[in-house]
Amino acid sequence: MSTVYINSASCISVQDTLNENILQNLTPESSSNIIKAIEPNYKEFIPPAMIRRMSKTVKMSSVASHYALKEAGIEQPDAIIVGTGMGCSQDSEKFLKNVIDNHEEFLTPTFFIQSTHNTVAGQVALGLQCHAYNFTYVNTSSSLEFSLLDAQLQINDGEAENVLVGSTDEQTNRTMELYCLNNTIKKETDLPVDYLKSTTNGVVWGEGASFFVVGKNKTESTYAKLKNISISNKVELNEVQDFIQNFLTQNNLSAHDIDAVILGFSGDADSNVYYTKAMDVFPDSSLLYYKHLSGEFNTASGFSTFMACHILKEQQIPEIMMINSEKKESVKNILLYNHLAGNDHSLVLLEKA
């Protein structure tokens, strides 16, 4: 497939990523096991009457998509593609609570209608009055990667020139309680978290929304070239290095050509071993991690893609993200490697535009 360009990048996250000087103002979080996104003033973007009816993930996505389109200088995208792991779980919980509280009788359909995973893509399209291709991917931690792959195919097939691609996930009280009960989220006794050398299982859970405009042509606002994506539902620990090497070979690259590798170390001892294995492939690269800044969630790779875009555009690697001391004078190729609890592995290759 031919190269496409990431022409804008917008993110709402645990960090203050809507403001300027993002790389200089990153603050790690290790003392809490559930961390919430810093939300903007929604009244500046959404009519008050609509805000009341929107779940958090829809509100975050509406603002993040607004910033992404504005930065790319586009009013109407040729397609809207959104990836989400949990969808509008806030409204799902409200609907299920209504079912229980009302003994399955006299239910209002509003929460049910708004609980579907494709609500986000639909609401963004309604706000823009955009009748183009509209699709939602629900593939746990690979949801954004599938969305980017679809955007690349749309552009390569001549179906679109500019595609709005997003990823979004929100926290809800009941789901967080269940995650604590099944030890998905770290116990408070295991805090603070050492994301790189943790000996305990469980993660710090975050949330956020990241949106990008992927385009056929390079523009003044271009951040990076999206070169290639590889996704595998299952990779055994002894296959990790081959998984990465085969991907590099497909793209006519060696490990020495990769200037920086962004790994998804989450503080979960059982699944961190995949990233430790991957590090051995890159003795000369800058090794970076990011989930101490964003938390773990289904579409946390949206945050790493956003950070990679800024690193390529600004040619700066934040000290707070560095695992080793290797620092390149210029950054041309960045490889992103992510999975969730050892499943749904993805590789994304970005290149300086």
Coordinates of C-alpha atoms in Angstrom, one line a residue:
M1 CA 0.0 0.0 0.0
S2 CA 1.2 3.5 -0.7
T3 CA 2.0 5.9 2.1
V4 CA -0.6 8.2 3.6
Y5 CA -0.1 11.2 5.8
I6 CA -1.3 12.1 9.3
N7 CA -2.2 15.8 8.8
S8 CA -3.5 16.6 12.3
A9 CA -3.5 15.1 15.7
S10 CA -5.7 16.0 18.7
C11 CA -6.0 14.3 22.1
I12 CA -7.9 14.5 25.3
S13 CA -6.2 12.5 28.0
V14 CA -5.0 12.3 31.5
Q15 CA -2.3 14.9 30.4
D16 CA -3.2 18.5 29.4
T17 CA -2.8 17.5 25.7
L18 CA -5.1 20.2 24.2
N19 CA -2.6 22.9 25.2
E20 CA 0.7 23.8 23.6
N21 CA 4.2 22.6 24.6
I22 CA 2.8 19.1 25.2
L23 CA 6.2 17.4 25.3
Q24 CA 7.5 19.7 28.0
N25 CA 4.5 19.4 30.3
L26 CA 4.1 15.7 30.8
T27 CA 3.4 14.5 34.4
P28 CA 3.6 10.7 35.3
E29 CA 1.0 9.1 37.4
S30 CA 1.9 6.2 39.7
S31 CA 0.1 6.7 43.0
S32 CA -3.5 6.1 41.9
N33 CA -5.0 3.0 40.2
I34 CA -7.7 4.9 38.3
I35 CA -6.9 8.2 36.6
K36 CA -9.3 10.5 34.8
A37 CA -8.9 12.6 31.7
I38 CA -8.6 16.3 31.9
E39 CA -11.8 17.5 30.2
P40 CA -12.1 20.8 28.4
N41 CA -15.0 23.3 28.9
Y42 CA -17.6 21.6 26.7
K43 CA -19.8 24.6 26.6
E44 CA -17.4 26.2 24.2
F45 CA -18.0 23.5 21.6
I46 CA -21.4 21.9 22.3
P47 CA -24.8 23.5 22.9
P48 CA -25.8 23.1 26.7
A49 CA -29.0 21.2 25.8
M50 CA -27.0 18.6 24.0
I51 CA -24.3 18.3 26.6
R52 CA -26.8 16.9 29.1
R53 CA -27.7 14.0 26.8
M54 CA -24.1 13.1 25.8
S55 CA -21.9 10.5 27.6
K56 CA -18.3 11.4 28.4
T57 CA -16.9 9.5 25.5
V58 CA -19.1 11.3 23.0
K59 CA -18.3 14.7 24.5
M60 CA -14.5 14.0 24.5
S61 CA -14.7 12.8 20.9
S62 CA -16.7 15.7 19.7
V63 CA -14.1 18.2 21.0
A64 CA -11.1 16.1 19.9
S65 CA -12.5 15.7 16.4
H66 CA -13.2 19.4 16.2
Y67 CA -9.6 20.2 17.0
A68 CA -8.3 17.6 14.5
L69 CA -10.4 18.9 11.6
K70 CA -9.6 22.5 12.5
E71 CA -5.8 21.9 12.5
A72 CA -6.0 20.0 9.1
G73 CA -8.1 22.9 7.7
I74 CA -10.9 20.5 6.7
E75 CA -14.7 21.2 7.1
Q76 CA -16.0 17.9 5.7
P77 CA -14.0 14.6 5.8
D78 CA -14.6 12.0 3.1
A79 CA -15.0 9.4 5.8
I80 CA -15.3 9.1 9.6
I81 CA -13.8 6.0 11.2
V82 CA -13.7 5.5 15.0
G83 CA -12.1 2.7 17.1
T84 CA -13.4 1.9 20.6
G85 CA -13.0 -0.9 23.0
M86 CA -15.8 -0.3 25.5
G87 CA -18.0 2.2 23.5
C88 CA -20.5 4.3 25.4
S89 CA -20.4 2.2 28.5
Q90 CA -21.8 5.0 30.6
D91 CA -25.2 4.8 28.8
S92 CA -25.0 1.0 28.8
E93 CA -24.7 1.0 32.6
K94 CA -27.6 3.5 32.9
F95 CA -29.8 1.4 30.7
L96 CA -29.1 -1.9 32.5
K97 CA -29.7 -0.1 35.9
N98 CA -33.1 1.1 34.6
V99 CA -33.9 -2.5 33.5
I100 CA -33.2 -3.8 37.1
D101 CA -34.7 -0.8 39.0
N102 CA -37.9 -0.9 36.9
H103 CA -38.2 -4.7 36.8
E104 CA -37.9 -4.7 33.0
E105 CA -41.0 -2.5 32.6
F106 CA -41.7 1.1 31.4
L107 CA -38.2 1.6 30.0
T108 CA -37.2 4.8 28.2
P109 CA -35.2 3.8 25.1
T110 CA -32.8 6.8 25.2
F111 CA -30.0 5.2 27.1
F112 CA -30.3 2.0 25.0
I113 CA -30.1 4.0 21.7
Q114 CA -27.1 5.9 22.9
S115 CA -25.3 2.9 24.4
T116 CA -24.3 1.4 21.0
H117 CA -20.6 1.5 20.2
N118 CA -21.1 3.5 16.9
T119 CA -22.8 6.4 18.8
V120 CA -19.5 8.3 18.8
A121 CA -19.0 8.1 15.0
G122 CA -22.7 8.9 14.5
Q123 CA -22.7 11.9 16.8
V124 CA -19.5 13.4 15.1
A125 CA -21.2 12.9 11.7
L126 CA -24.4 14.6 12.9
G127 CA -22.5 17.5 14.3
L128 CA -20.7 18.0 10.9
Q129 CA -23.8 17.1 8.8
C130 CA -21.5 14.6 7.1
H131 CA -23.2 11.8 5.1
A132 CA -19.9 10.1 4.0
Y133 CA -18.6 6.6 4.9
N134 CA -19.1 6.1 8.7
F135 CA -17.6 3.1 10.5
T136 CA -16.8 1.9 14.0
Y137 CA -14.2 -0.8 14.9
V138 CA -14.5 -2.6 18.2
N139 CA -11.4 -4.7 18.5
T140 CA -10.2 -4.2 22.1
S141 CA -6.7 -2.8 22.0
S142 CA -6.4 -2.9 18.2
S143 CA -9.5 -0.7 17.6
L144 CA -7.5 2.3 16.5
E145 CA -5.1 0.3 14.4
F146 CA -8.0 -1.3 12.4
S147 CA -9.4 2.2 12.0
L148 CA -6.1 3.5 10.6
L149 CA -5.8 0.5 8.3
D150 CA -9.3 1.1 7.0
A151 CA -8.4 4.8 6.4
Q152 CA -5.3 3.8 4.5
L153 CA -7.3 1.4 2.3
Q154 CA -10.0 4.0 1.7
I155 CA -7.3 6.5 0.4
N156 CA -5.4 3.9 -1.6
D157 CA -8.6 2.7 -3.3
G158 CA -9.5 6.3 -4.3
E159 CA -12.6 6.3 -2.1
A160 CA -11.4 9.2 0.0
E161 CA -8.8 11.9 0.2
N162 CA -9.1 13.0 3.9
V163 CA -10.4 10.6 6.6
L164 CA -11.2 11.5 10.2
V165 CA -9.9 8.7 12.3
G166 CA -10.5 8.5 16.1
S167 CA -10.1 6.3 19.1
T168 CA -12.0 6.8 22.4
D169 CA -12.9 5.1 25.7
E170 CA -14.4 6.3 28.9
Q171 CA -14.5 5.0 32.5
T172 CA -17.7 4.1 34.4
N173 CA -18.1 3.4 38.1
R174 CA -19.6 -0.1 37.9
T175 CA -17.1 -1.3 35.2
M176 CA -14.2 0.0 37.3
E177 CA -15.6 -1.8 40.4
L178 CA -15.7 -5.0 38.3
Y179 CA -12.2 -4.5 37.0
C180 CA -10.9 -4.1 40.6
L181 CA -12.7 -7.3 41.7
N182 CA -11.2 -9.4 38.9
N183 CA -7.7 -7.8 39.4
T184 CA -7.5 -6.1 36.0
I185 CA -6.8 -2.9 38.0
K186 CA -4.0 -2.8 40.5
K187 CA -4.7 -3.2 44.1
E188 CA -4.1 0.0 46.2
T189 CA -1.6 -2.0 48.3
D190 CA 0.6 -2.4 45.1
L191 CA 0.9 1.4 44.6
P192 CA 2.9 3.3 43.7
V193 CA 3.5 1.5 40.4
D194 CA 6.8 0.8 38.8
Y195 CA 5.6 0.5 35.2
L196 CA 8.8 -1.0 33.9
K197 CA 9.8 -3.5 36.6
S198 CA 6.6 -4.3 38.3
T199 CA 6.4 -7.6 40.1
T200 CA 2.6 -7.5 40.6
N201 CA -0.3 -7.9 38.2
G202 CA -3.0 -5.4 37.2
V203 CA -2.7 -1.9 35.6
V204 CA -3.5 1.7 36.3
W205 CA -6.7 2.4 34.3
G206 CA -7.0 5.6 32.2
E207 CA -9.3 7.0 29.5
G208 CA -9.2 9.5 26.6
A209 CA -10.0 10.3 23.0
S210 CA -7.5 10.8 20.2
F211 CA -8.4 12.0 16.7
F212 CA -6.4 12.3 13.5
V213 CA -6.9 13.4 10.0
V214 CA -5.3 11.0 7.6
G215 CA -4.8 12.4 4.1
K216 CA -3.6 11.4 0.7
N217 CA -1.4 14.5 0.3
K218 CA 1.2 16.1 2.5
T219 CA 0.1 19.6 3.8
E220 CA 1.6 22.4 6.0
S221 CA 0.2 20.8 9.1
T222 CA 1.5 17.2 8.4
Y223 CA 2.9 15.4 11.4
A224 CA 4.1 12.0 9.9
K225 CA 3.8 9.4 7.2
L226 CA 1.7 6.4 8.1
K227 CA 3.8 3.6 6.5
N228 CA 2.4 0.3 7.6
I229 CA 0.4 -1.5 10.3
S230 CA 0.4 -5.1 11.4
I231 CA -2.1 -6.7 13.8
S232 CA -2.2 -10.2 15.4
N233 CA -4.8 -11.4 17.9
K234 CA -2.3 -13.9 19.5
V235 CA 1.5 -13.8 19.6
E236 CA 3.4 -16.3 21.8
L237 CA 6.2 -14.9 23.9
N238 CA 8.8 -16.8 21.9
E239 CA 7.3 -15.4 18.7
V240 CA 7.5 -11.7 19.6
Q241 CA 10.9 -11.0 18.1
D242 CA 10.0 -12.8 14.8
F243 CA 6.7 -10.9 14.7
I244 CA 8.7 -7.6 14.8
Q245 CA 11.5 -8.7 12.5
N246 CA 9.0 -9.9 9.9
F247 CA 7.2 -6.6 10.0
L248 CA 10.5 -4.7 9.5
T249 CA 11.5 -7.0 6.6
Q250 CA 8.2 -6.3 4.9
N251 CA 9.0 -2.6 5.0
N252 CA 12.6 -3.1 3.8
L253 CA 14.0 -2.0 7.2
S254 CA 16.3 -3.4 9.8
A255 CA 16.2 -2.8 13.6
H256 CA 19.0 -0.2 13.1
D257 CA 16.7 1.9 10.9
I258 CA 14.3 2.4 13.8
D259 CA 15.2 5.6 15.7
A260 CA 12.6 5.2 18.4
V261 CA 10.4 2.4 19.7
I262 CA 7.3 3.3 21.8
L263 CA 6.4 0.3 24.0
G264 CA 3.2 -0.1 26.0
F265 CA 4.6 -1.0 29.4
S266 CA 1.6 -1.0 31.8
G267 CA 2.9 -2.2 35.1
D268 CA 1.3 -5.6 34.7
A269 CA 4.0 -8.1 35.4
D270 CA 2.5 -10.9 33.3
S271 CA 2.1 -8.9 30.1
N272 CA 5.1 -6.6 30.4
V273 CA 7.4 -9.5 29.4
Y274 CA 6.3 -9.1 25.8
Y275 CA 7.8 -5.6 25.7
T276 CA 10.9 -6.7 27.5
K277 CA 11.4 -9.3 24.7
A278 CA 10.8 -6.7 22.1
M279 CA 13.5 -4.4 23.6
D280 CA 16.2 -6.9 22.7
V281 CA 15.5 -6.4 19.0
F282 CA 16.6 -2.7 19.2
P283 CA 20.0 -2.3 20.8
D284 CA 20.6 1.1 19.0
S285 CA 17.2 2.7 19.3
S286 CA 15.6 5.1 21.7
L287 CA 13.3 2.9 23.8
L288 CA 10.3 4.8 25.1
Y289 CA 7.1 4.0 27.2
Y290 CA 3.9 6.0 27.8
K291 CA 1.3 4.4 29.9
H292 CA 2.7 6.1 33.1
L293 CA 1.4 9.2 31.4
S294 CA -2.0 8.0 30.0
G295 CA -2.9 4.9 32.0
E296 CA -4.0 1.6 30.4
F297 CA -7.2 1.3 28.5
N298 CA -8.5 -0.3 25.3
T299 CA -7.5 2.5 23.0
A300 CA -4.4 3.8 24.9
S301 CA -2.4 3.4 21.6
G302 CA -4.2 6.6 20.5
F303 CA -2.1 8.5 23.1
S304 CA 1.1 6.8 21.9
T305 CA 0.3 7.6 18.2
F306 CA -0.4 11.3 19.3
M307 CA 2.9 11.4 21.1
A308 CA 4.8 9.8 18.2
C309 CA 3.4 12.4 15.8
H310 CA 4.7 15.2 18.1
I311 CA 8.1 13.6 18.5
L312 CA 8.4 13.3 14.7
K313 CA 7.2 16.9 14.0
E314 CA 9.2 18.6 16.8
Q315 CA 12.2 16.2 16.6
Q316 CA 12.3 16.0 20.4
I317 CA 12.1 13.0 22.7
P318 CA 10.7 13.8 26.2
E319 CA 13.1 12.6 29.0
I320 CA 10.0 11.4 30.9
M321 CA 9.3 8.7 28.3
M322 CA 12.8 7.3 28.0
I323 CA 13.7 3.8 29.1
N324 CA 17.3 3.8 28.0
S325 CA 19.8 6.7 27.4
E326 CA 20.0 6.3 23.7
K327 CA 19.0 9.6 22.1
K328 CA 19.1 10.2 18.3
E329 CA 20.0 13.6 16.9
S330 CA 17.2 13.2 14.4
V331 CA 14.2 10.9 14.5
K332 CA 13.0 9.5 11.1
N333 CA 11.3 6.1 11.9
I334 CA 9.2 5.4 15.0
L335 CA 7.8 1.9 15.7
L336 CA 4.8 1.6 18.1
Y337 CA 4.2 -1.8 19.7
N338 CA 1.1 -2.4 21.9
H339 CA -1.2 -5.1 23.3
L340 CA -3.7 -5.5 26.1
A341 CA -3.1 -8.2 28.7
G342 CA -1.1 -10.2 26.2
N343 CA -3.7 -10.2 23.4
D344 CA -4.3 -8.2 20.3
H345 CA -0.8 -7.2 19.4
S346 CA -0.2 -4.3 17.0
L347 CA 2.7 -2.7 15.2
V348 CA 2.5 0.8 13.7
L349 CA 5.3 2.3 11.6
L350 CA 5.5 6.1 11.3
E351 CA 8.0 8.1 9.4
K352 CA 9.1 11.7 9.4
A353 CA 7.1 13.5 6.7

